[in-house]
XYZ file of C-alpha atoms in Angstrom:
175
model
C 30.189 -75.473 37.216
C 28.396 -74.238 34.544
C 30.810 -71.034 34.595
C 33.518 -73.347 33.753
C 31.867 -75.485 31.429
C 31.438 -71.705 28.830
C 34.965 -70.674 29.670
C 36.584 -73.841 28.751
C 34.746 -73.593 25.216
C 35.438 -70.117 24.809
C 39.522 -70.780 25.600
C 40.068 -72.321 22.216
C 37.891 -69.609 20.366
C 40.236 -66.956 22.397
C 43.783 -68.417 21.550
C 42.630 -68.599 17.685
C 41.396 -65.048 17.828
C 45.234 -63.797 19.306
C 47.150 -65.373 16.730
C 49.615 -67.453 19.695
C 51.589 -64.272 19.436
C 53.432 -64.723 15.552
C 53.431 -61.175 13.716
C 53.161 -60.967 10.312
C 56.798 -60.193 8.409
C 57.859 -58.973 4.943
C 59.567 -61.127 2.647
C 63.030 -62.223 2.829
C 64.842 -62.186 0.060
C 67.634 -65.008 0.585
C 69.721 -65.152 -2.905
C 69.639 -66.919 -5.990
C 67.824 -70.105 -6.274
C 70.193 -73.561 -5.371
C 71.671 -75.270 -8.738
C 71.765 -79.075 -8.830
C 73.432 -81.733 -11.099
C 70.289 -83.354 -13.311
C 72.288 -86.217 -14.327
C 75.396 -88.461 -13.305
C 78.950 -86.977 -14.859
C 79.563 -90.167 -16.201
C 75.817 -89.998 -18.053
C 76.579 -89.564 -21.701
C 73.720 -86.692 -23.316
C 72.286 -83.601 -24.053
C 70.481 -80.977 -21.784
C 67.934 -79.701 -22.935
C 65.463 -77.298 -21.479
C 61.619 -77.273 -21.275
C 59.122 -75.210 -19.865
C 57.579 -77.017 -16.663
C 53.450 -76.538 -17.195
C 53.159 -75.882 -13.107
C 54.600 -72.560 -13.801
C 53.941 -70.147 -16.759
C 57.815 -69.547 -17.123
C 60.082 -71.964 -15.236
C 62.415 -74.018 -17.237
C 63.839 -77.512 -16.424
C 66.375 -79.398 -17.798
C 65.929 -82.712 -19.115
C 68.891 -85.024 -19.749
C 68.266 -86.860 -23.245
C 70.169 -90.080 -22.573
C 73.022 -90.661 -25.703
C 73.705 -94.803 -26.486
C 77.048 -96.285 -27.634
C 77.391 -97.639 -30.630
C 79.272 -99.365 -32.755
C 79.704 -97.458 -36.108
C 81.869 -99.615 -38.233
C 85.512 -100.958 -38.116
C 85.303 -101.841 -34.310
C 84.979 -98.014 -33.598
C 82.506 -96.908 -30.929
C 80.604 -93.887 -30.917
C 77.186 -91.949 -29.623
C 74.161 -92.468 -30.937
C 71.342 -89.444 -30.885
C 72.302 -85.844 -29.981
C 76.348 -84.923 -29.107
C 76.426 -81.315 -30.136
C 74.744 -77.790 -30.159
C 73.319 -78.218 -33.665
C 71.666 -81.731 -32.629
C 70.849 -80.767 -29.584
C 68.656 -77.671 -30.999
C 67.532 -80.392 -33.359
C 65.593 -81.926 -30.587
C 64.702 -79.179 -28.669
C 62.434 -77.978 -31.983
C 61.269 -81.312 -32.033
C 59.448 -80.715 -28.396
C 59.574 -82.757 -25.425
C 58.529 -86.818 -25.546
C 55.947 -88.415 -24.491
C 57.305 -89.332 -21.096
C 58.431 -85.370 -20.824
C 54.863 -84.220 -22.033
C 53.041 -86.932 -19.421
C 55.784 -85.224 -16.190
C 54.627 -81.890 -17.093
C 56.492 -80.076 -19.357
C 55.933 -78.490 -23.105
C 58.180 -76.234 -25.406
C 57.175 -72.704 -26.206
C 59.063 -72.985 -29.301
C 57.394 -73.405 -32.906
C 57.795 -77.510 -33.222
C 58.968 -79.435 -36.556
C 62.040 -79.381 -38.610
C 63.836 -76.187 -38.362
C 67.385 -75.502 -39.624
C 70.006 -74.776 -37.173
C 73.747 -73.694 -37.210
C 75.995 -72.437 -34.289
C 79.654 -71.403 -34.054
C 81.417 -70.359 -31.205
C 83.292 -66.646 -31.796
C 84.769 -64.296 -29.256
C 81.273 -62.659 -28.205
C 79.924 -66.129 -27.087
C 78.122 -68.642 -28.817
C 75.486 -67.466 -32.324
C 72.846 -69.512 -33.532
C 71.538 -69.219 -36.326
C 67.495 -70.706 -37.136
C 65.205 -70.564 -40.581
C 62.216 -69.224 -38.007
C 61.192 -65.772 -36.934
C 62.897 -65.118 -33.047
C 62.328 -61.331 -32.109
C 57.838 -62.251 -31.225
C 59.279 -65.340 -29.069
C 58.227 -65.658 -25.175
C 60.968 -64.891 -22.953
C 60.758 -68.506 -21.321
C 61.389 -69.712 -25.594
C 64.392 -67.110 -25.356
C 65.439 -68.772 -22.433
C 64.926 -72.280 -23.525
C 67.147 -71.488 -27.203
C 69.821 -69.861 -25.179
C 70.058 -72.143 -22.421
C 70.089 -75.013 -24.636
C 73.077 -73.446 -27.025
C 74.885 -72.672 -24.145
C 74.890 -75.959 -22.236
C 75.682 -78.112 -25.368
C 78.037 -75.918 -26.823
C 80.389 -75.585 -23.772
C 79.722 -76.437 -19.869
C 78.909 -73.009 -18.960
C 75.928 -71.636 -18.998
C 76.570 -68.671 -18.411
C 78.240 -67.969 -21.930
C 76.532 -65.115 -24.091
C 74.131 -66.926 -26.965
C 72.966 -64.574 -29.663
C 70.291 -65.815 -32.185
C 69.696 -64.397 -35.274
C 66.396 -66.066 -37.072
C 64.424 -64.611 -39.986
C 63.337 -61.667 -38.964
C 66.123 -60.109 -36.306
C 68.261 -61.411 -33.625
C 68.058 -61.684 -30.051
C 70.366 -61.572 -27.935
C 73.613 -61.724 -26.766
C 71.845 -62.902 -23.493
C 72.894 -65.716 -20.480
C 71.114 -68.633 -19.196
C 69.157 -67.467 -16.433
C 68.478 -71.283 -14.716
């Protein structure tokens, strides 16, 4: 009796020590990351893009909700950001509270910072009053994603910036 009583605590010692029989594998790679929708189609707004604080580098979109208005003579219009310029505007400005307080922060220098962008044949160029070429890649990323989501659909258009000191660029949205 005794015999059994030592074997029967040794069993579950024994079946932890052989691992139930699961080897050890490489990694598999299995493609590029899924792509969702952050906000309804019908949602009027801008995309911007932060960097999420539970990972040095990742970037999120945030959907900065646009109001209708009414801006004089019965016409109706957006209130807030529409276009690349504004929505540039806001990404210098940094994320709100309610952004800051889900985890996320800019890497870009914050304040007032002069912005233009045209679309030409290469893709989309912005154009800032702050030095670019010393910026993070994840503040590359969040300046070029940005550009290219509010100037067309696509994010996978080319965005060149050219700040105060040199340009970056052209380069593609990598979220």
């Amino acid at each position: 009796m005794r015999g059994g009583r030592v074997l029967g605590a040794l069993l579950p010692v024994l079946l932890l020590a052989t691992g139930c029989g699961i080897r050890a594998t490489d990694v598999v790679e299995a493609g590029e990351p899924a792509t969702v929708e952050v906000g309804p189609a019908d949602q009027l707004g801008t995309l911007l893009y932060f960097v999420s604080s539970s990972s040095a580098s990742r970037l999120m979109p945030v959907v900065r909700k646009a109001r209708t208005v009414e801006v004089g003579d019965g016409a109706w219009g957006e209130a807030g950001s529409t276009g690349a310029p504004d929505a540039l505007l806001l990404l210098f400005l940094g994320p709100t509270r309610t952004e800051r307080d889900a985890g996320l922060r800019s890497e870009l220098p914050t304040g007032r910072t002069r912005v233009g962008v045209e679309l030409n044949a290469d893709g989309v160029r912005v154009t800032v009053d702050i030095p670019v070429t010393g910026l993070s890649q994840a503040a590359r990323q969040q300046l070029i994603c940005t550009a290219a989501r509010a100037r067309t659909a696509d994010r996978t258009e080319a965005v060149t910036v050219k700040g105060t000191d040199g340009v970056i660029g052209p380069a593609h949205c990598s979220v």
